[in-house]
Amino acid sequence: MEAELRKTFGLLAGAVNDIILLVDPAGCIAEANDRVETLLGITPAALQGQPLRALSLPAEQEPLEAALARLAEAGSAIFETIYRCADGDGLPVEVSARVIKLDDGDFLLLVARDLTDRLRAEEERRNAEAWTRLFFDLPFVGMAVSLPHNRQWYRFNDRLCEILGYTREEMARIPWDAMTHPEDLDKDLGEFERTLRGESDGYEIEKRFVRRDGEIVETAINVKPVRGKDGKVRYFFAIVEDVTLRRAAERDLMHEKELLQATLDNIPVMISVFDDQGRTQMVNRAFETTLGWKLHELQDFSPFERLYPDPEQRREVMEWIKRADGFWGDFRTTTRDGRVIDTSWADVTLRDGTKIGIGLDISERKETEARMERSLSLYSALSEINHCIVRATSVEELLQAGCRVLGEQPMFHIAWVGLIDPGTGRVRPTARYPTDFDVVDQVHVSIYPGGVEGRGLAGMAAKRGGPAVSNDFLGDPITQPWREVATRFQVHSGGAFPIRQEGRITAMLFVYSDQKYLFDAHVTALLDEFARDLSFGLERLALKK
């Protein structure tokens, strides 16, 4: 009977594209078809005699045991697991299993189907849902995706329909070039074709559309291509801003407010004009672009309640405007979309009580200053760790010194180092800062990608062979398993940095901050250099021994 079973297995094995396994009563693989070598990189001969459980990744052992128990009870079962590939990666599979009872004992016939395509399809579906949320959650400007081959509006938001005056059904049917003003079409198509040929990474132009009712609407459009791996454009993403009212207001202001227009023509800064009652009379383009508020919006309410929602800060701003002595003052200003940016303002008062505010967006300057401070701090940390390397007499002393040096920097509040168990891939905490940060001993982190704990920053860093960072720790899907701990300790960004000995990753440095978006390319590079210094220190200690 067993010979007949093996003969049947041979016929079946060559007829399907799935992995087929025959498992003997001892739980070892008796036969495997050639697909194991194609999908896993392991020859059938190498699997013969191996325990079935050894084929799944360590993190899959517990659910596999449960599935095999169901199989033994019911005689058949369908379950999912992750098989180990020859290169250490995992292959997600769906297994259909059946018990075959023979005189020699119970054999198992398993058919494992590659789930990679299905998971990719699910990812594409999630991306499609994200697109939908993008269009409906951002109604401030017109937004659309268009197809390159027929110039159709493929996806678009309600705001774009409002700008152009068409219903959704009409928008889906009429291509964008048919809505473009004839005098602007050649300019738009020229940029479109340049981008399509790969000569441009997108374009920004001002153009006119002809609305459904025949009215002309002036717009500023920003078009970016999304290319496939072959470099060809898959679709275009466009932001369309209706600037009709702004352009009309600018033309009127050229005739009605000569003094203010001269100021606007010569100073590329934010300008706002208020009457003696604090009502907004005019804001310029830089004001609208920087802060997001249009004139007609500011006229519907007191602008200072939106620009400065904190009562104490608003009181300081109002006192500054009341003095209007021409001196500059720095303030944190809230934009229409809720961002808070650094600005600097000077106010002057005209004889009729009108106040003119002149403002600068100094966010870039402030960020540059902050970046310089971070750089100086990290260069200081690199210098200090080099001194520690010279003095250290043990691995624990060196790693603890590294955590202390980083943890004492103003931008970081937690740092720890874990040695990697070569058998399990588990990262075991060895040093930490603060020294009483004992919760790290309860956090499970691995560099193997099989389970969720191996799909975080450590797993990414190990797979890349370089740093892995998250600048929105509480919102990043890959850090979800550690979100509860991160919330408790106010971790908003973090990174994992490999530490090597003799070219092999043997430890991982973790650094966290209570600030979002801290780990830019420069900070990441300096921390990677810090990790390399620790690698050098560990090798130096090994040579001493």
XYZ file of C-alpha atoms in Angstrom:
545
model
C 0.000 0.000 0.000
C 2.825 2.417 0.785
C 4.382 1.734 -2.619
C 1.058 2.488 -4.287
C 0.841 5.709 -2.268
C 4.307 6.781 -3.376
C 3.430 5.981 -6.992
C 0.277 8.090 -6.741
C 2.325 10.858 -5.128
C 4.740 10.802 -8.084
C 1.916 11.194 -10.591
C 0.336 14.008 -8.605
C 3.616 15.793 -7.868
C 4.411 16.485 -11.487
C 0.924 17.694 -12.402
C 0.555 20.751 -10.145
C 2.443 23.971 -9.460
C 2.090 23.705 -5.684
C 4.459 22.201 -3.139
C 3.391 18.608 -2.364
C 4.731 16.743 0.640
C 4.182 13.194 1.824
C 4.819 12.798 5.566
C 5.358 9.384 7.133
C 3.827 8.234 10.452
C 6.940 9.462 12.314
C 6.234 13.028 11.192
C 9.155 13.129 8.744
C 9.002 14.143 5.100
C 9.044 11.022 2.960
C 8.545 12.611 -0.457
C 8.623 16.173 -1.863
C 8.011 17.352 -5.401
C 10.324 19.581 -7.446
C 8.358 22.738 -6.582
C 10.103 22.881 -3.191
C 13.332 23.691 -4.985
C 11.636 26.320 -7.187
C 9.826 28.067 -4.335
C 12.074 27.393 -1.327
C 15.466 26.799 -2.906
C 15.706 23.397 -1.190
C 16.057 20.158 -3.152
C 13.539 17.334 -2.521
C 16.406 15.072 -1.495
C 17.498 17.518 1.184
C 13.996 17.476 2.724
C 13.567 13.721 2.827
C 13.836 12.466 6.367
C 13.513 15.952 7.852
C 10.770 16.623 10.437
C 7.783 18.430 8.955
C 7.934 20.983 11.777
C 11.458 22.031 10.737
C 10.093 23.372 7.462
C 8.156 26.208 9.184
C 9.796 29.252 10.755
C 10.227 29.251 14.558
C 7.483 31.795 15.090
C 5.039 29.521 13.221
C 5.587 26.442 15.402
C 2.745 27.043 17.861
C 0.022 27.656 15.228
C 1.426 24.708 13.219
C 1.018 22.404 16.205
C -2.587 23.549 16.591
C -3.247 22.917 12.879
C -1.732 19.422 13.041
C -3.903 18.661 16.068
C -7.008 19.659 14.097
C -5.780 17.546 11.201
C -5.348 14.478 13.405
C -8.826 14.922 14.837
C -10.760 15.724 11.656
C -8.698 13.862 9.061
C -8.257 16.981 6.936
C -7.429 20.630 7.508
C -6.592 23.852 5.718
C -4.248 26.301 7.424
C -1.666 28.970 6.714
C 1.988 28.970 7.738
C 5.343 30.359 6.630
C 7.898 27.934 5.210
C 11.591 28.585 5.635
C 13.502 29.288 2.389
C 17.107 28.286 1.823
C 18.198 31.941 2.002
C 16.515 32.444 5.388
C 13.486 34.317 4.051
C 9.960 33.068 4.613
C 7.373 31.966 2.034
C 3.725 32.385 3.112
C 1.663 29.356 2.059
C -1.831 27.930 2.413
C -1.673 24.229 3.244
C -4.396 21.689 2.398
C -3.675 18.543 4.390
C -5.301 15.090 4.537
C -4.633 11.993 6.626
C -4.126 8.778 4.608
C -4.555 5.683 6.761
C -2.430 2.653 5.819
C -1.531 -0.557 7.622
C 1.888 0.917 8.366
C 0.347 3.935 10.076
C -1.126 7.321 9.194
C 0.563 9.236 6.371
C -0.087 12.918 5.677
C -0.491 14.394 2.211
C 0.097 18.162 2.169
C -0.447 20.554 -0.742
C 1.051 24.014 -0.042
C 0.098 26.931 -2.277
C 2.242 30.096 -2.528
C 0.270 33.032 -1.026
C 2.618 35.756 -2.285
C 0.316 36.849 -5.116
C -2.732 36.865 -2.869
C -0.991 38.955 -0.226
C 0.194 41.336 -2.935
C -3.397 41.657 -4.161
C -4.525 42.439 -0.627
C -1.822 45.096 -0.373
C -3.015 46.627 -3.649
C -6.556 46.654 -2.294
C -5.386 48.461 0.833
C -3.559 50.954 -1.355
C -6.739 51.519 -3.324
C -8.621 52.201 -0.112
C -5.896 54.647 0.926
C -6.370 56.455 -2.383
C -10.076 56.791 -1.692
C -9.445 58.241 1.752
C -6.886 60.641 0.289
C -9.394 62.169 -2.111
C -12.261 62.461 0.322
C -10.281 63.604 3.362
C -8.453 66.495 1.664
C -11.098 68.836 0.219
C -8.995 72.012 0.236
C -7.762 71.754 -3.361
C -8.752 69.811 -6.448
C -6.928 66.482 -6.622
C -6.986 63.879 -9.383
C -5.298 60.838 -10.892
C -5.297 60.725 -14.681
C -4.277 57.972 -17.074
C -1.438 58.634 -19.550
C -2.885 56.878 -22.587
C -6.281 58.624 -22.812
C -5.924 61.683 -20.501
C -9.053 60.689 -18.584
C -9.758 61.763 -15.024
C -9.364 58.319 -13.439
C -9.929 59.398 -9.821
C -10.787 62.819 -8.466
C -12.221 64.533 -5.417
C -15.347 66.631 -4.963
C -13.344 69.844 -4.862
C -12.169 69.326 -8.449
C -15.784 68.825 -9.543
C -16.658 72.123 -7.842
C -13.777 73.941 -9.537
C -14.720 72.723 -13.020
C -18.510 72.651 -12.531
C -19.022 69.086 -13.805
C -20.818 66.174 -12.188
C -18.824 63.088 -11.298
C -20.346 61.190 -14.214
C -19.310 63.930 -16.643
C -15.817 64.157 -15.146
C -15.319 60.420 -15.642
C -16.365 60.685 -19.273
C -14.637 63.896 -20.486
C -10.774 63.975 -20.721
C -8.975 66.896 -19.150
C -7.600 68.248 -22.436
C -11.188 68.736 -23.645
C -11.844 70.987 -20.621
C -8.658 73.033 -21.072
C -8.881 76.536 -22.541
C -7.735 76.287 -26.197
C -5.082 78.988 -25.732
C -3.489 77.046 -22.861
C -3.704 73.552 -24.361
C -0.394 73.532 -26.277
C 1.535 74.672 -23.202
C -0.065 71.982 -21.037
C 0.332 69.187 -23.600
C 3.980 70.114 -24.168
C 4.797 69.642 -20.483
C 2.636 66.501 -20.363
C 4.497 64.891 -23.289
C 7.923 65.851 -21.863
C 7.020 64.125 -18.621
C 5.642 61.106 -20.463
C 8.947 60.739 -22.364
C 10.910 60.864 -19.123
C 12.454 64.285 -19.794
C 10.735 65.808 -16.767
C 9.674 64.690 -13.293
C 6.475 66.715 -13.443
C 5.482 70.307 -13.938
C 3.743 73.284 -12.386
C 1.887 75.725 -14.610
C -1.005 78.122 -14.482
C -3.742 77.354 -16.973
C -7.376 78.066 -17.630
C -10.209 75.581 -17.764
C -13.571 76.118 -19.428
C -16.219 75.241 -16.878
C -19.357 73.346 -17.810
C -21.327 76.607 -17.660
C -18.865 78.249 -20.074
C -17.149 80.402 -17.454
C -13.330 80.530 -17.410
C -11.622 79.362 -14.245
C -7.963 80.176 -13.642
C -5.954 77.472 -11.922
C -2.464 76.640 -10.737
C -1.740 72.963 -11.331
C 1.020 70.742 -10.014
C 1.419 67.468 -11.918
C 3.637 64.576 -10.825
C 4.072 61.204 -12.602
C 4.015 57.825 -10.856
C 6.278 55.467 -12.772
C 6.582 51.689 -12.781
C 9.837 49.773 -12.405
C 10.369 50.067 -16.143
C 10.309 53.873 -15.905
C 7.055 54.221 -17.805
C 4.313 56.457 -16.405
C 1.519 54.420 -14.825
C -0.577 57.453 -13.931
C -0.356 61.163 -13.189
C -1.212 62.787 -9.871
C -2.418 66.387 -10.153
C -3.266 69.121 -7.662
C -5.507 71.820 -9.115
C -5.926 75.085 -7.232
C -8.582 77.552 -8.256
C -6.828 80.953 -8.342
C -9.547 82.847 -10.193
C -10.573 85.003 -7.255
C -6.975 85.577 -6.255
C -6.026 86.766 -9.735
C -9.051 89.076 -9.917
C -8.227 90.516 -6.514
C -4.628 91.096 -7.547
C -5.749 92.947 -10.684
C -8.072 95.164 -8.627
C -5.416 95.854 -6.042
C -3.018 97.076 -8.734
C -5.393 100.016 -9.327
C -6.857 100.583 -5.862
C -3.896 100.161 -3.502
C -0.773 101.511 -5.178
C 1.297 101.840 -2.047
C 0.557 98.323 -0.901
C 1.089 96.974 -4.415
C 4.541 98.604 -4.525
C 5.362 96.813 -1.285
C 4.155 93.512 -2.674
C 6.165 93.981 -5.861
C 9.408 94.498 -3.966
C 9.212 92.330 -0.827
C 8.609 88.576 -1.255
C 7.057 88.207 2.193
C 3.638 87.661 3.751
C 1.482 90.797 3.854
C -1.753 91.250 5.806
C -3.846 94.411 6.203
C -6.322 95.008 9.057
C -8.605 97.967 9.765
C -8.763 99.686 13.141
C -11.349 97.118 14.290
C -9.062 94.161 13.534
C -11.001 93.051 10.437
C -8.978 91.555 7.584
C -8.877 93.796 4.526
C -6.257 92.072 2.421
C -3.677 89.284 2.459
C -1.158 88.627 -0.281
C -0.260 85.467 -2.135
C 2.656 84.628 0.143
C 0.290 84.796 3.127
C -2.191 82.432 1.474
C 0.511 80.058 0.262
C 2.369 79.939 3.560
C -0.568 79.873 5.979
C -3.283 78.427 3.729
C -5.942 81.035 4.571
C -7.626 82.956 1.747
C -8.941 86.480 2.157
C -12.632 85.562 1.985
C -12.098 82.906 4.691
C -10.380 85.361 7.049
C -13.214 87.870 6.618
C -15.746 85.393 8.043
C -14.185 85.246 11.529
C -11.477 86.712 13.725
C -8.269 85.413 12.080
C -6.196 85.570 15.266
C -8.288 82.859 16.950
C -7.301 80.477 14.147
C -3.721 81.653 13.658
C -2.999 81.642 17.409
C -5.419 79.251 19.172
C -3.505 79.400 22.467
C -5.065 82.311 24.471
C -1.804 83.354 26.109
C 0.101 83.444 22.833
C -2.806 85.269 21.155
C -2.687 87.918 23.880
C 1.034 88.431 23.223
C 0.381 88.749 19.479
C -2.395 91.294 19.977
C -0.151 93.351 22.263
C 2.564 93.242 19.600
C 0.166 94.423 16.891
C -1.183 97.139 19.156
C 2.323 98.559 19.625
C 3.038 98.360 15.871
C 6.484 99.886 16.344
C 8.088 98.238 13.285
C 10.289 95.859 15.283
C 10.383 92.175 14.446
C 8.983 89.491 16.755
C 9.004 85.704 16.400
C 5.782 83.700 16.852
C 4.489 80.169 16.369
C 1.660 80.473 13.834
C -0.983 77.836 13.045
C -1.726 77.184 9.368
C -5.107 76.294 7.893
C -4.241 72.581 7.808
C -3.241 72.583 11.496
C 0.539 72.736 11.140
C 2.435 75.093 13.460
C 5.268 76.999 11.780
C 7.829 79.563 12.940
C 7.170 83.080 11.682
C 8.588 86.534 12.288
C 6.371 89.646 12.055
C 6.727 93.423 12.040
C 3.657 95.698 12.161
C 3.203 99.331 11.189
C 0.178 101.627 11.589
C -1.062 104.065 8.929
C -2.644 107.414 9.792
C -6.196 106.096 9.369
C -5.573 103.309 11.886
C -4.980 100.622 9.268
C -2.308 98.150 10.325
C -0.010 96.373 7.885
C 1.651 93.161 9.016
C 4.807 91.995 7.226
C 5.704 88.386 7.932
C 8.417 85.867 7.123
C 8.248 82.095 7.269
C 11.402 81.330 9.262
C 10.714 77.605 9.593
C 13.626 76.752 7.345
C 15.945 78.985 9.324
C 14.760 77.482 12.604
C 15.089 73.972 11.193
C 18.600 74.789 9.993
C 19.501 76.014 13.467
C 17.978 72.894 15.025
C 19.797 70.700 12.506
C 23.082 72.393 13.374
C 22.420 71.837 17.082
C 21.636 68.177 16.448
C 24.775 67.803 14.354
C 26.969 69.400 17.003
C 25.383 67.215 19.652
C 25.964 64.033 17.652
C 29.530 64.991 16.723
C 30.115 65.490 20.447
C 28.612 62.045 21.098
C 30.912 60.495 18.470
C 33.906 62.122 20.091
C 32.880 60.929 23.545
C 32.244 57.322 22.443
C 35.731 57.184 20.955
C 37.128 58.100 24.367
C 34.928 55.407 25.925
C 36.234 52.829 23.428
C 39.792 53.529 24.546
C 38.891 53.200 28.247
C 36.429 50.285 28.113
C 37.570 46.969 29.569
C 34.454 44.874 28.837
C 31.634 44.563 26.331
C 29.041 45.499 28.943
C 30.974 48.622 29.956
C 31.340 49.776 26.349
C 27.710 49.193 25.394
C 26.419 50.856 28.561
C 28.641 53.841 27.844
C 27.222 54.048 24.320
C 23.651 54.062 25.641
C 24.507 56.730 28.205
C 26.237 58.980 25.657
C 23.222 58.890 23.324
C 20.596 59.016 26.049
C 22.111 62.195 27.483
C 21.718 64.032 24.155
C 18.751 66.481 24.258
C 17.103 64.959 21.186
C 16.960 61.376 22.559
C 15.451 60.013 25.747
C 15.905 56.231 25.419
C 18.762 54.109 24.053
C 19.484 50.413 24.414
C 21.659 47.719 22.887
C 20.770 44.070 22.529
C 22.997 41.147 21.597
C 21.528 38.831 18.959
C 21.014 35.168 19.764
C 22.395 33.484 16.602
C 20.059 30.528 17.008
C 16.721 32.278 17.511
C 17.464 35.742 16.165
C 16.094 37.195 19.429
C 17.622 40.548 20.447
C 18.449 40.292 24.147
C 18.925 43.606 26.031
C 22.460 44.082 27.340
C 22.687 47.822 28.064
C 20.128 50.615 28.359
C 19.616 54.283 29.204
C 18.042 55.260 31.510
C 19.624 52.455 33.488
C 16.269 51.713 35.163
C 14.497 51.263 31.824
C 13.648 47.677 32.756
C 10.615 47.443 30.504
C 12.992 46.691 27.626
C 13.522 43.236 29.152
C 9.838 42.491 28.509
C 9.880 43.666 24.882
C 10.302 40.878 22.345
C 12.389 41.869 19.318
C 13.883 39.602 16.673
C 15.817 39.998 13.435
C 14.087 36.998 11.832
C 11.100 38.054 9.695
C 8.914 35.084 10.506
C 6.827 36.573 13.335
C 5.526 40.077 13.991
C 8.399 40.778 16.396
C 10.839 40.235 13.531
C 9.077 42.586 11.132
C 9.898 45.759 13.015
C 12.889 48.061 12.825
C 15.360 45.382 13.935
C 14.189 42.964 11.267
C 14.329 45.683 8.617
C 17.808 46.788 9.702
C 19.095 43.207 9.636
C 17.596 42.563 6.223
C 19.001 45.795 4.772
C 22.309 45.489 6.516
C 21.938 49.132 7.536
C 19.801 51.543 9.569
C 15.996 51.335 9.741
C 14.038 54.263 11.174
C 10.437 55.252 11.847
C 9.633 58.937 12.094
C 6.029 58.340 13.214
C 6.429 55.476 15.665
C 2.845 55.530 16.945
C 1.374 55.607 13.447
C 3.766 53.309 11.585
C 2.267 49.852 10.840
C 5.616 48.065 11.333
C 5.858 49.283 14.956
C 2.294 48.285 15.895
C 3.333 45.377 18.181
C 5.241 47.812 20.439
C 2.751 50.721 20.290
C 1.450 50.305 23.838
C 4.950 50.569 25.343
C 5.844 53.401 22.963
C 2.761 55.372 24.009
C 3.575 54.905 27.676
C 7.131 56.197 27.230
C 6.286 58.900 24.648
C 8.268 57.352 21.809
C 7.395 59.259 18.638
C 10.351 58.272 16.455
C 13.116 55.728 16.632
C 15.754 53.766 14.781
C 17.639 50.475 14.776
C 21.337 50.382 13.838
C 23.285 47.147 13.249
C 26.484 46.481 15.205
C 28.912 44.073 13.534
C 31.807 41.903 14.485
C 33.949 40.459 11.700
C 31.349 41.618 9.189
C 28.472 39.776 10.900
C 25.604 41.547 12.685
C 25.896 40.488 16.311
C 24.025 43.275 18.111
C 21.524 46.052 17.492
C 21.526 49.636 18.769
C 18.079 51.183 19.355
C 17.607 54.949 19.815
C 14.267 56.703 20.507
C 13.035 60.281 20.691
C 9.899 62.018 21.944
C 9.952 64.121 18.745
C 8.399 63.137 15.436
C 10.424 63.202 12.208
C 13.760 63.525 14.024
C 15.602 60.834 12.081
C 16.443 62.652 8.863
C 19.207 61.408 6.582
C 21.930 63.324 8.432
C 20.930 62.161 11.929
C 20.535 58.597 10.655
C 23.978 58.668 9.039
C 25.660 59.972 12.216
C 23.934 57.346 14.374
C 25.019 54.670 11.908
C 28.565 55.972 12.297
C 28.078 55.758 16.090
C 27.050 52.093 15.680
C 30.105 51.439 13.526
C 32.280 52.955 16.266
C 30.700 50.530 18.743
C 31.458 47.715 16.270
C 35.089 48.821 16.208
C 35.141 48.936 20.007
C 33.779 45.392 20.292
C 36.358 44.066 17.845
C 39.077 45.905 19.761
C 37.969 44.237 23.007
C 37.924 40.855 21.257
C 41.494 41.381 20.051
C 42.588 42.265 23.598
C 41.258 38.921 24.798
